[in-house]
Short mmCIF file of C-alpha atoms in Angstrom, two decimals:
data_model
loop_
_atom_site.label_atom_id
_atom_site.label_comp_id
_atom_site.label_asym_id
_atom_site.label_seq_id
_atom_site.Cartn_x
_atom_site.Cartn_y
_atom_site.Cartn_z
CA MET A 7 -0.01 -0.11 -0.04
CA LYS A 8 2.83 2.39 0.87
CA VAL A 9 4.42 1.75 -2.59
CA VAL A 10 1.21 2.42 -4.37
CA SER A 11 0.82 5.70 -2.64
CA CYS A 12 4.34 6.84 -3.54
CA PHE A 13 3.74 5.98 -7.16
CA LEU A 14 0.56 8.07 -7.17
CA LEU A 15 2.24 10.89 -5.42
CA ALA A 16 5.06 10.91 -8.07
CA ILE A 17 2.59 11.05 -10.99
CA VAL A 18 0.80 14.04 -9.34
CA LEU A 19 4.14 15.96 -8.82
CA ALA A 20 5.17 15.18 -12.35
CA THR A 21 2.00 16.43 -13.81
CA SER A 22 1.99 19.58 -11.74
CA HIS A 23 5.50 20.26 -12.76
CA PHE A 24 4.79 19.93 -16.43
CA ALA A 25 1.71 22.28 -16.16
CA VAL A 26 3.73 24.91 -14.54
CA SER A 27 6.96 24.65 -16.72
CA THR A 28 5.02 24.51 -20.13
CA PRO A 29 2.08 26.79 -20.16
CA LEU A 30 -0.27 26.85 -23.15
CA PRO A 31 0.76 29.21 -25.87
CA ARG A 32 -0.96 32.66 -26.09
CA ARG A 33 -2.12 33.65 -29.57
CA SER A 34 -2.14 37.12 -30.92
CA VAL A 35 -5.26 38.73 -32.50
CA LYS A 36 -3.57 38.52 -35.78
CA GLU A 37 -2.92 34.63 -35.35
CA HIS A 38 -6.53 34.05 -34.46
CA ARG A 39 -7.59 35.96 -37.54
CA ARG A 40 -5.19 33.71 -39.74
CA LEU A 41 -6.49 30.51 -38.05
CA PHE A 42 -10.17 31.59 -38.54
CA GLU A 43 -9.48 32.38 -42.25
CA GLU A 44 -7.81 28.95 -42.71
CA ARG A 45 -10.60 27.07 -41.13
CA SER A 46 -13.22 29.03 -43.02
CA ALA A 47 -11.46 28.69 -46.47
CA GLY A 48 -12.98 25.19 -47.14
CA ARG A 49 -16.71 25.82 -46.05
CA ASP A 50 -19.43 28.04 -47.01
CA ILE A 51 -19.95 30.96 -44.56
CA SER A 52 -22.37 32.97 -46.92
CA TRP A 53 -25.07 32.39 -44.52
CA ILE A 54 -23.46 34.23 -41.78
CA LYS A 55 -25.07 37.60 -40.85
CA LYS A 56 -22.26 38.98 -38.82
CA ASN A 57 -18.71 38.33 -37.58
CA GLY A 58 -18.00 40.52 -34.51
CA ARG A 59 -19.19 44.02 -35.63
CA ILE A 60 -18.84 43.31 -39.31
CA PHE A 61 -22.29 42.76 -40.98
CA TYR A 62 -22.76 40.79 -44.24
CA PRO A 63 -25.92 41.72 -46.34
CA VAL A 64 -25.53 38.14 -48.14
CA GLY A 65 -26.36 36.57 -44.72
CA TYR A 66 -29.63 38.54 -44.84
CA GLY A 67 -30.59 37.20 -48.22
CA ALA A 68 -28.79 39.63 -50.43
CA ASP A 69 -28.05 38.26 -53.88
CA PRO A 70 -24.43 39.07 -54.79
CA SER A 71 -24.99 38.00 -58.48
CA GLY A 72 -27.37 40.87 -59.03
CA LYS A 73 -30.19 38.93 -60.40
CA LEU A 74 -32.57 39.22 -57.39
CA ASP A 75 -33.47 42.37 -55.59
CA SER A 76 -31.30 42.90 -52.48
CA SER A 77 -32.81 46.20 -51.11
CA ASP A 78 -34.52 44.74 -48.05
CA ALA A 79 -31.69 42.43 -47.14
CA ILE A 80 -29.11 45.38 -47.21
CA ILE A 81 -31.60 47.49 -45.24
CA GLY A 82 -31.88 44.62 -42.71
CA ALA A 83 -28.11 44.60 -42.32
CA VAL A 84 -27.82 48.30 -41.81
CA ASN A 85 -30.61 48.29 -39.26
CA ASP A 86 -28.92 45.42 -37.27
CA ALA A 87 -25.66 47.37 -37.39
CA TYR A 88 -27.46 50.37 -35.86
CA LYS A 89 -28.29 48.10 -32.80
CA ALA A 90 -24.76 48.28 -31.77
CA ARG A 91 -25.56 51.85 -30.40
CA SER A 92 -23.69 52.63 -27.25
CA GLU A 93 -23.97 55.36 -24.61
CA ILE A 94 -21.05 57.14 -26.12
CA THR A 95 -21.96 60.00 -28.39
CA MET A 96 -20.13 61.93 -30.89
CA LEU A 97 -21.82 65.32 -31.73
CA PRO A 98 -24.85 65.76 -29.39
CA GLY A 99 -27.59 63.26 -30.27
CA ILE A 100 -25.32 61.06 -32.47
CA SER A 101 -24.46 57.62 -31.19
CA ASP A 102 -21.09 56.24 -31.68
CA LEU A 103 -21.45 52.80 -33.41
CA GLY A 104 -17.72 52.04 -32.74
CA GLY A 105 -16.78 51.54 -36.43
CA VAL A 106 -19.35 48.85 -37.49
CA VAL A 107 -18.82 47.72 -41.06
CA ILE A 108 -21.23 46.89 -43.80
CA GLU A 109 -19.28 44.45 -45.80
CA LEU A 110 -20.64 44.07 -49.41
CA GLN A 111 -18.03 41.22 -50.06
CA GLY A 112 -17.47 42.27 -53.66
CA GLY A 113 -21.03 41.47 -54.62
CA GLN A 114 -23.31 43.11 -57.12
CA TYR A 115 -26.53 43.95 -55.67
CA LYS A 116 -29.89 44.99 -57.46
CA LEU A 117 -31.75 47.71 -55.68
CA SER A 118 -35.37 48.65 -56.39
CA LYS A 119 -35.48 51.34 -53.58
CA PRO A 120 -32.87 53.42 -51.69
CA ILE A 121 -30.94 52.22 -48.86
CA ARG A 122 -31.72 54.98 -46.39
CA PHE A 123 -29.57 55.09 -43.27
CA PRO A 124 -31.50 55.79 -39.99
CA PRO A 125 -30.37 59.18 -38.40
CA ASN A 126 -28.43 60.10 -35.39
CA ALA A 127 -25.62 57.64 -35.47
CA GLY A 128 -22.12 57.63 -36.83
CA ASN A 129 -18.74 55.91 -36.93
CA ILE A 130 -19.84 53.46 -39.70
CA VAL A 131 -18.02 51.93 -42.73
CA VAL A 132 -19.80 50.63 -45.86
CA ARG A 133 -17.36 49.03 -48.36
CA GLY A 134 -16.40 46.66 -51.13
CA GLY A 135 -19.11 46.17 -53.74
CA THR A 136 -21.53 47.29 -56.45
CA LEU A 137 -25.00 48.71 -56.15
CA ARG A 138 -27.17 48.89 -59.20
CA ALA A 139 -30.57 50.40 -59.64
CA SER A 140 -33.26 48.09 -61.01
CA GLU A 141 -35.54 49.06 -63.81
CA ASP A 142 -38.25 50.29 -61.58
CA PHE A 143 -35.88 52.24 -59.23
CA PRO A 144 -37.40 55.58 -58.51
CA THR A 145 -36.15 58.39 -60.76
CA ASP A 146 -36.02 61.01 -58.07
CA ARG A 147 -34.16 59.14 -55.37
CA PHE A 148 -30.62 57.91 -54.69
CA LEU A 149 -29.08 54.42 -54.25
CA ILE A 150 -27.84 55.39 -50.76
CA GLU A 151 -29.33 58.25 -48.70
CA LEU A 152 -28.20 59.78 -45.47
CA TRP A 153 -31.53 61.58 -44.97
CA ALA A 154 -33.29 61.96 -41.73
CA PRO A 155 -37.04 62.37 -41.58
CA SER A 156 -36.86 65.82 -40.20
CA SER A 157 -34.37 67.12 -42.79
CA LYS A 158 -35.65 69.78 -45.29
CA PRO A 159 -34.36 70.59 -48.69
CA VAL A 160 -31.80 73.32 -49.16
CA GLU A 161 -34.67 75.83 -50.02
CA THR A 162 -35.85 75.67 -46.34
CA VAL A 163 -33.63 78.06 -44.15
CA ASP A 164 -34.47 76.69 -40.88
CA HIS A 165 -34.54 73.02 -39.76
CA VAL A 166 -38.01 72.08 -38.81
CA HIS A 167 -40.28 69.04 -38.68
CA ALA A 168 -43.99 68.55 -38.59
CA THR A 169 -45.72 67.67 -35.29
CA ASP A 170 -48.86 65.56 -35.09
CA ALA A 171 -50.82 68.79 -34.66
CA GLY A 172 -49.62 69.93 -37.95
CA LYS A 173 -47.42 72.66 -36.60
CA THR A 174 -43.61 73.09 -37.05
CA ILE A 175 -41.05 73.30 -34.28
CA PRO A 176 -37.37 73.89 -34.54
CA ASP A 177 -35.27 70.70 -35.03
CA PRO A 178 -32.95 70.47 -32.04
CA LEU A 179 -30.35 68.60 -34.09
CA LEU A 180 -28.48 70.49 -36.84
CA TYR A 181 -26.72 67.20 -37.90
CA HIS A 182 -27.92 63.74 -38.07
CA TYR A 183 -24.89 61.71 -39.36
CA GLU A 184 -21.31 61.98 -38.51
CA ASP A 185 -18.15 59.89 -39.56
CA ILE A 186 -19.78 57.56 -42.21
CA THR A 187 -17.38 56.14 -44.79
CA PHE A 188 -18.26 54.90 -48.20
CA GLN A 189 -15.27 52.96 -49.54
CA ASP A 190 -14.54 50.90 -52.84
CA ILE A 191 -18.03 51.11 -53.97
CA LEU A 192 -19.50 51.25 -57.58
CA PHE A 193 -22.78 53.15 -57.68
CA ASP A 194 -24.66 52.44 -60.91
CA ALA A 195 -27.90 54.47 -60.98
CA GLY A 196 -29.20 52.89 -64.23
CA TYR A 197 -29.91 56.32 -65.78
CA ARG A 198 -32.63 56.72 -63.29
CA GLY A 199 -31.99 58.63 -60.10
CA GLY A 200 -28.59 59.32 -58.39
CA GLY A 201 -25.84 57.60 -56.68
CA LEU A 202 -25.52 59.06 -53.13
CA PHE A 203 -27.42 61.76 -51.19
CA VAL A 204 -26.09 63.27 -48.04
CA ILE A 205 -28.07 65.93 -45.95
CA ASP A 206 -27.45 67.41 -42.54
CA ALA A 207 -24.33 65.45 -42.06
CA VAL A 208 -20.82 66.24 -41.02
CA ARG A 209 -17.41 64.56 -41.53
CA ILE A 210 -18.61 62.03 -44.37
CA ARG A 211 -16.01 60.28 -46.49
CA ILE A 212 -16.50 59.12 -49.94
CA ASP A 213 -13.37 57.43 -51.12
CA ASN A 214 -12.34 55.28 -54.06
CA CYS A 215 -15.77 55.10 -55.51
CA PHE A 216 -17.05 54.95 -59.00
CA VAL A 217 -20.34 56.57 -59.73
CA ILE A 218 -22.01 55.95 -63.02
CA HIS A 219 -25.17 56.06 -65.14
CA PHE A 220 -26.87 58.71 -63.03
CA GLY A 221 -30.03 60.33 -64.40
CA THR A 222 -29.99 63.21 -62.04
CA THR A 223 -26.83 63.71 -59.83
CA GLY A 224 -24.04 61.43 -58.95
CA ILE A 225 -23.36 62.84 -55.48
CA LEU A 226 -25.57 65.39 -53.87
CA VAL A 227 -24.61 67.02 -50.60
CA GLU A 228 -26.92 69.37 -48.97
CA LYS A 229 -26.38 71.52 -45.79
CA GLY A 230 -24.14 70.07 -43.19
CA HIS A 231 -20.30 70.45 -43.82
CA GLU A 232 -17.00 68.56 -44.25
CA THR A 233 -17.91 65.90 -46.85
CA PHE A 234 -14.62 64.68 -48.33
CA ILE A 235 -14.82 63.11 -51.88
CA SER A 236 -11.58 61.62 -52.92
CA ASN A 237 -9.84 59.29 -55.45
CA SER A 238 -13.11 58.66 -57.11
CA PHE A 239 -14.48 58.59 -60.82
CA LEU A 240 -17.90 59.85 -61.81
CA GLY A 241 -19.66 59.77 -65.31
CA GLN A 242 -23.15 59.52 -66.71
CA HIS A 243 -21.92 57.37 -69.43
CA ILE A 244 -18.91 55.04 -69.65
CA THR A 245 -16.46 56.81 -72.06
CA ALA A 246 -12.84 57.81 -72.15
CA GLY A 247 -13.41 60.97 -74.10
CA GLY A 248 -14.47 61.83 -77.68
CA ASP A 249 -17.82 60.18 -77.29
CA PRO A 250 -20.05 60.76 -80.40
CA HIS A 251 -23.10 61.35 -78.14
CA GLU A 252 -21.32 63.98 -75.95
CA ARG A 253 -23.64 66.71 -76.91
CA ASN A 254 -26.40 64.75 -75.24
CA PHE A 255 -24.76 64.23 -71.87
CA SER A 256 -27.00 65.45 -69.16
CA GLY A 257 -27.07 65.41 -65.25
CA VAL A 258 -24.53 66.63 -62.69
CA ALA A 259 -21.68 64.59 -61.36
CA ILE A 260 -21.14 66.25 -57.89
CA ASP A 261 -23.51 68.96 -56.47
CA LEU A 262 -22.23 70.47 -53.13
CA ALA A 263 -25.02 72.69 -51.68
CA SER A 264 -23.04 72.77 -48.48
CA ASN A 265 -20.10 74.37 -46.89
CA ASP A 266 -16.58 73.46 -46.02
CA ASN A 267 -16.34 70.32 -48.30
CA VAL A 268 -13.24 69.01 -50.23
CA ILE A 269 -12.97 67.31 -53.59
CA THR A 270 -9.58 65.75 -54.12
CA ASP A 271 -8.17 63.65 -56.95
CA VAL A 272 -11.42 63.12 -58.72
CA ALA A 273 -12.15 62.46 -62.33
CA ILE A 274 -15.43 63.43 -64.02
CA PHE A 275 -15.64 61.87 -67.49
CA SER A 276 -19.16 62.44 -68.61
CA ALA A 277 -22.10 64.76 -67.46
CA ALA A 278 -23.58 68.14 -68.46
CA THR A 279 -22.00 69.67 -65.42
CA GLY A 280 -18.99 68.40 -63.57
CA VAL A 281 -19.28 70.20 -60.26
CA ILE A 282 -21.81 72.57 -58.90
CA LEU A 283 -20.68 74.63 -55.77
CA SER A 284 -23.49 76.53 -54.17
CA GLY A 285 -22.15 76.40 -50.69
CA GLN A 286 -19.19 78.54 -49.06
CA ALA A 287 -15.57 77.57 -48.36
CA ASN A 288 -15.42 74.55 -50.62
CA MET A 289 -12.15 73.39 -52.06
CA LEU A 290 -11.20 71.48 -55.22
CA THR A 291 -7.75 70.00 -55.76
CA GLY A 292 -6.59 67.64 -58.42
CA VAL A 293 -9.98 67.46 -60.17
CA HIS A 294 -9.98 66.42 -63.88
CA CYS A 295 -13.17 67.47 -65.80
CA TYR A 296 -13.68 66.13 -69.15
CA ASN A 297 -17.42 65.96 -69.11
CA LYS A 298 -19.58 67.74 -71.82
CA ALA A 299 -17.34 70.22 -73.72
CA THR A 300 -18.02 73.92 -73.55
CA PHE A 301 -19.01 74.27 -77.23
CA PHE A 302 -21.71 71.63 -76.55
CA GLY A 303 -22.98 73.75 -73.62
CA GLY A 304 -21.22 71.81 -70.88
CA VAL A 305 -19.71 73.34 -67.71
CA GLY A 306 -16.70 71.84 -65.77
CA VAL A 307 -17.20 73.72 -62.56
CA LEU A 308 -20.19 76.11 -61.78
CA ILE A 309 -19.73 78.36 -58.72
CA LYS A 310 -23.31 79.26 -58.17
CA LEU A 311 -23.64 80.92 -54.82
CA ALA A 312 -23.84 84.58 -56.09
CA GLY A 313 -22.35 87.14 -53.78
CA LEU A 314 -20.81 84.45 -51.47
CA GLY A 315 -17.87 82.14 -52.09
CA GLN A 316 -14.62 81.48 -50.33
CA THR A 317 -14.08 78.82 -53.12
CA ARG A 318 -10.58 77.55 -53.94
CA ILE A 319 -9.76 75.59 -57.10
CA SER A 320 -6.04 74.54 -57.48
CA ASN A 321 -3.95 72.05 -59.50
CA SER A 322 -7.07 71.00 -61.57
CA TYR A 323 -7.41 70.09 -65.16
CA MET A 324 -10.36 71.63 -67.13
CA ASP A 325 -10.31 69.45 -70.28
CA TRP A 326 -12.43 71.12 -73.02
CA THR A 327 -14.86 72.35 -70.46
CA GLY A 328 -14.45 75.48 -68.32
CA ILE A 329 -15.48 77.16 -65.29
CA VAL A 330 -18.57 79.54 -64.73
CA MET A 331 -18.70 81.85 -61.81
CA GLU A 332 -21.73 83.79 -60.83
CA ASP A 333 -21.01 87.05 -59.03
CA PRO A 334 -17.68 85.50 -57.50
CA VAL A 335 -16.69 86.76 -54.08
CA GLN A 336 -13.46 85.56 -52.58
CA VAL A 337 -12.69 82.83 -55.27
CA HIS A 338 -9.23 81.69 -56.01
CA VAL A 339 -8.23 79.63 -59.05
CA ALA A 340 -4.56 78.80 -59.41
CA ASP A 341 -2.12 76.29 -61.11
CA ALA A 342 -4.86 74.82 -63.20
CA PHE A 343 -4.67 73.63 -66.86
CA PHE A 344 -7.45 74.55 -69.36
CA LEU A 345 -7.43 72.51 -72.58
CA GLY A 346 -9.28 72.74 -75.89
CA ASN A 347 -10.37 76.39 -75.66
CA ALA A 348 -11.63 75.98 -72.15
CA TYR A 349 -12.11 79.27 -70.48
CA ILE A 350 -13.48 81.05 -67.30
CA LEU A 351 -16.80 82.85 -67.68
CA LEU A 352 -17.71 85.49 -65.14
CA LYS A 353 -21.51 85.84 -65.01
CA SER A 354 -23.29 88.89 -63.77
CA ILE A 355 -26.32 88.26 -61.63
CA LYS A 356 -26.29 91.41 -59.47
CA GLY A 357 -23.18 92.89 -61.03
CA GLN A 358 -20.76 92.19 -58.13
CA ILE A 359 -17.13 90.67 -58.10
CA SER A 360 -14.94 90.99 -55.03
CA GLY A 361 -11.88 89.24 -54.12
CA LEU A 362 -11.24 87.19 -57.24
CA ASN A 363 -7.69 85.70 -57.96
CA ILE A 364 -7.12 83.93 -61.33
CA VAL A 365 -3.42 83.39 -61.36
CA ASP A 366 -0.70 81.08 -62.64
CA ASN A 367 -2.74 79.02 -64.90
CA MET A 368 -2.20 77.61 -68.37
CA PHE A 369 -4.61 77.83 -71.19
CA THR A 370 -4.24 75.99 -74.50
CA GLY A 371 -6.64 76.27 -77.52
CA ASP A 372 -6.76 75.62 -81.30
CA GLY A 373 -5.42 78.97 -82.43
CA SER A 374 -8.93 80.54 -83.08
CA GLY A 375 -8.25 83.20 -80.41
CA VAL A 376 -10.81 82.37 -77.82
CA PRO A 377 -10.41 84.72 -74.72
CA ILE A 378 -9.45 82.86 -71.63
CA ILE A 379 -11.64 85.14 -69.56
CA GLN A 380 -15.14 86.09 -70.72
CA LEU A 381 -18.02 88.11 -69.36
CA ASP A 382 -21.71 87.33 -69.36
CA GLU A 383 -23.57 90.52 -68.69
CA SER A 384 -26.90 89.57 -70.20
CA ASN A 385 -28.43 90.19 -66.65
CA GLY A 386 -26.72 93.51 -66.35
CA PRO A 387 -23.25 94.78 -66.30
CA PHE A 388 -20.75 94.31 -63.43
CA THR A 389 -20.80 97.67 -61.49
CA ASN A 390 -19.28 96.66 -58.18
CA ILE A 391 -15.81 95.45 -58.81
CA ASP A 392 -12.98 95.43 -56.26
CA GLN A 393 -10.06 93.30 -55.32
CA VAL A 394 -9.78 91.48 -58.65
CA VAL A 395 -6.35 90.16 -59.86
CA ILE A 396 -6.32 88.12 -63.10
CA ASP A 397 -2.54 87.93 -63.85
CA ARG A 398 0.46 85.73 -64.55
CA ASN A 399 -1.41 83.31 -66.77
CA ASN A 400 0.06 81.92 -70.00
CA VAL A 401 -1.69 80.94 -73.12
CA GLY A 402 -1.18 78.86 -76.41
CA GLY A 403 -3.68 79.36 -79.22
CA MET A 404 -5.82 81.53 -77.09
CA GLN A 405 -6.36 85.18 -76.27
CA LEU A 406 -4.76 86.38 -73.09
CA LYS A 407 -6.89 88.50 -70.78
CA SER A 408 -5.69 90.21 -67.60
CA THR A 409 -6.47 92.81 -65.23
CA VAL A 410 -2.73 93.92 -65.18
CA VAL A 411 -1.25 94.81 -68.65
CA ARG A 412 2.13 96.24 -69.72
CA LYS A 413 2.67 97.85 -73.17
CA SER A 414 5.21 99.96 -74.90
CA VAL A 415 4.51 102.35 -77.67
CA ALA A 416 7.23 103.95 -79.90
CA ALA A 417 6.64 107.14 -81.96
CA ASN A 418 8.71 110.04 -83.30
CA GLY A 419 6.32 112.81 -82.33
CA SER A 420 4.43 114.40 -79.41
CA LYS A 421 1.70 111.76 -78.88
CA TRP A 422 1.64 108.05 -77.82
CA VAL A 423 -1.60 105.98 -77.68
CA ALA A 424 -1.62 102.66 -75.83
CA ASN A 425 -4.80 100.66 -76.44
CA PHE A 426 -5.54 97.99 -73.89
CA SER A 427 -9.04 97.02 -74.92
CA SER A 428 -8.07 93.64 -76.30
CA GLU A 429 -6.08 92.60 -73.26
CA LEU A 430 -8.02 93.95 -70.31
CA VAL A 431 -10.87 91.85 -68.79
CA PHE A 432 -13.33 94.54 -68.15
CA PRO A 433 -14.53 97.23 -70.54
CA ASN A 434 -13.74 100.97 -69.91
CA ARG A 435 -12.13 100.34 -66.57
CA ILE A 436 -8.54 101.42 -65.71
CA ASN A 437 -7.91 102.16 -62.09
CA HIS A 438 -4.13 102.70 -62.06
CA VAL A 439 -1.61 103.95 -64.62
CA GLN A 440 2.11 104.00 -64.40
CA TYR A 441 4.18 105.36 -67.32
CA SER A 442 7.58 106.53 -68.39
CA LEU A 443 9.14 108.05 -71.50
CA TYR A 444 12.50 106.90 -72.96
CA GLU A 445 14.03 109.13 -75.50
CA ARG A 446 15.88 107.39 -78.22
CA GLY A 447 18.99 108.62 -79.97
CA GLN A 448 20.81 111.76 -78.74
CA GLN A 449 19.92 112.35 -75.16
CA ARG A 450 18.49 115.80 -74.53
CA LEU A 451 16.74 117.61 -71.75
CA LEU A 452 13.91 115.56 -70.68
CA PRO A 453 10.77 116.94 -72.37
CA GLU A 454 7.60 117.55 -70.31
CA TYR A 455 5.11 114.87 -70.75
CA ALA A 456 1.88 113.63 -69.18
CA VAL A 457 -1.12 111.43 -69.44
CA THR A 458 -3.76 113.32 -71.13
CA LYS A 459 -6.59 110.93 -71.53
CA VAL A 460 -7.82 107.59 -70.08
CA SER A 461 -10.87 106.27 -71.80
CA ASN A 462 -12.22 102.99 -73.23
CA ASN A 463 -9.17 101.18 -71.87
CA THR A 464 -6.82 103.47 -73.83
CA VAL A 465 -4.19 105.69 -72.27
CA THR A 466 -2.95 108.71 -74.29
CA VAL A 467 0.46 110.30 -73.30
CA GLU A 468 1.49 113.73 -74.88
CA SER A 469 4.68 115.83 -74.68
CA ARG A 470 5.17 119.51 -75.29
CA LYS A 471 7.62 119.00 -78.20
CA GLU A 472 8.26 116.24 -80.70
CA VAL A 473 10.49 113.49 -79.39
CA ASP A 474 11.67 110.16 -80.85
CA GLY A 475 10.81 108.14 -77.80
CA VAL A 476 9.29 104.98 -76.37
CA VAL A 477 6.30 105.30 -73.77
CA SER A 478 6.00 102.37 -71.40
CA VAL A 479 2.62 102.06 -69.75
CA VAL A 480 1.44 99.76 -66.97
CA VAL A 481 -2.34 99.63 -66.19
CA ASP A 482 -4.43 97.66 -63.86
CA GLN A 483 -8.18 97.17 -63.02
CA ASN A 484 -7.77 96.22 -59.50
CA LEU A 485 -9.75 98.45 -57.27
CA MET A 486 -8.60 97.86 -53.63
CA LEU A 487 -10.96 97.77 -50.74
CA GLY A 488 -11.98 101.24 -49.81
CA GLU A 489 -10.61 102.73 -53.03
CA THR A 490 -12.74 104.76 -55.43
CA MET A 491 -12.47 104.71 -59.06
CA LEU A 492 -11.02 108.10 -60.26
CA MET A 493 -10.63 107.60 -63.94
#
């Protein structure tokens, strides 16, 4: 009995020693993920609705082949993702969903109705697939909509919603969505409605998306601010330029009726209008517009908020389609390239231009002499013009227009006339003149000379006696703030 007890004690001690000296290995999160993928590779997991906080519309019945309607299935996945609400908030009233993901898994999904996200939540990612409108998709809606029931269109100044009594009261929430990302998605609106509609939202990201076949607008943003559209392509028709049906292009690729947004590294390859800016403080960088050409009636960028602006367009490429500005105020266009007679049109609405810079751009045309800057005063002339600098642009095959022009006139006589009417942007408007006289040949006592007339963008310089000389004149049309026009 004593021998048996010693044997059992030895076994227990040996087992205990082994457990202490060789603990079970601890796996990293990355290793767990690798093992999960290995074990899942050989079996069908398409029925899974979620994995952690990643939601799969296929698990809700969505058809990734695009043959069957997937609208309700995707809506179901979105609604379940919203159940991940926590007590943590972002902006007041907006729940932080912690970064939940709607994973489209590279499928093509047919939609007969919009995927409308519920309001008052944020920190959501939608990624990796294709959404296509069915033949009966509404023509006035968008494939995805961030649109709260209380949100009103841009024509409504105040945020209001209806009560049961039929009255209206102020909406306590200015914003209903925050930090929602749409990534690696193809939006095909089927020539019916639009791709994506965002209203009363902040800090929305649309990245690496492809928006095609919109009947109305590819991306529409109303109110709110800080929507970033980047690394994306938009076109009503699939074309790489020179399309024989270009004159029939319609619709708008991007419409920003909102403030403080950014469009970066985006190409717009077909639409009647590339970008409409009717909000303040928007910025475009690296935007390539080769939508409907100007001579077919197309517009690359339309700055529509007459009298307001703070718009910046830089390092962009206007390819056969130009920029239209309505009463521009604090607008900056620099380091852009205009090809194919594309030009900038200043359109008078109330006759105001203030704080406009068009500098350091390149313009290339066909040699027909199209002016790089043109005026549309069909609604009335521009009468209130100040702080306008159009200078340091270069042209090839187009007519240079500036607000600052230098010219030299040589004559052997007592009168020199410098006509700037073909070079200056605005008619009959010279605000400043600088001039000098250089006498050629034998130097004599400097004759008395002066500007005797400034009219119709022409400067006349006369001397008391005849001189073989060269008069150099610099004029500008830039009226500084608080300065009055004297000429």
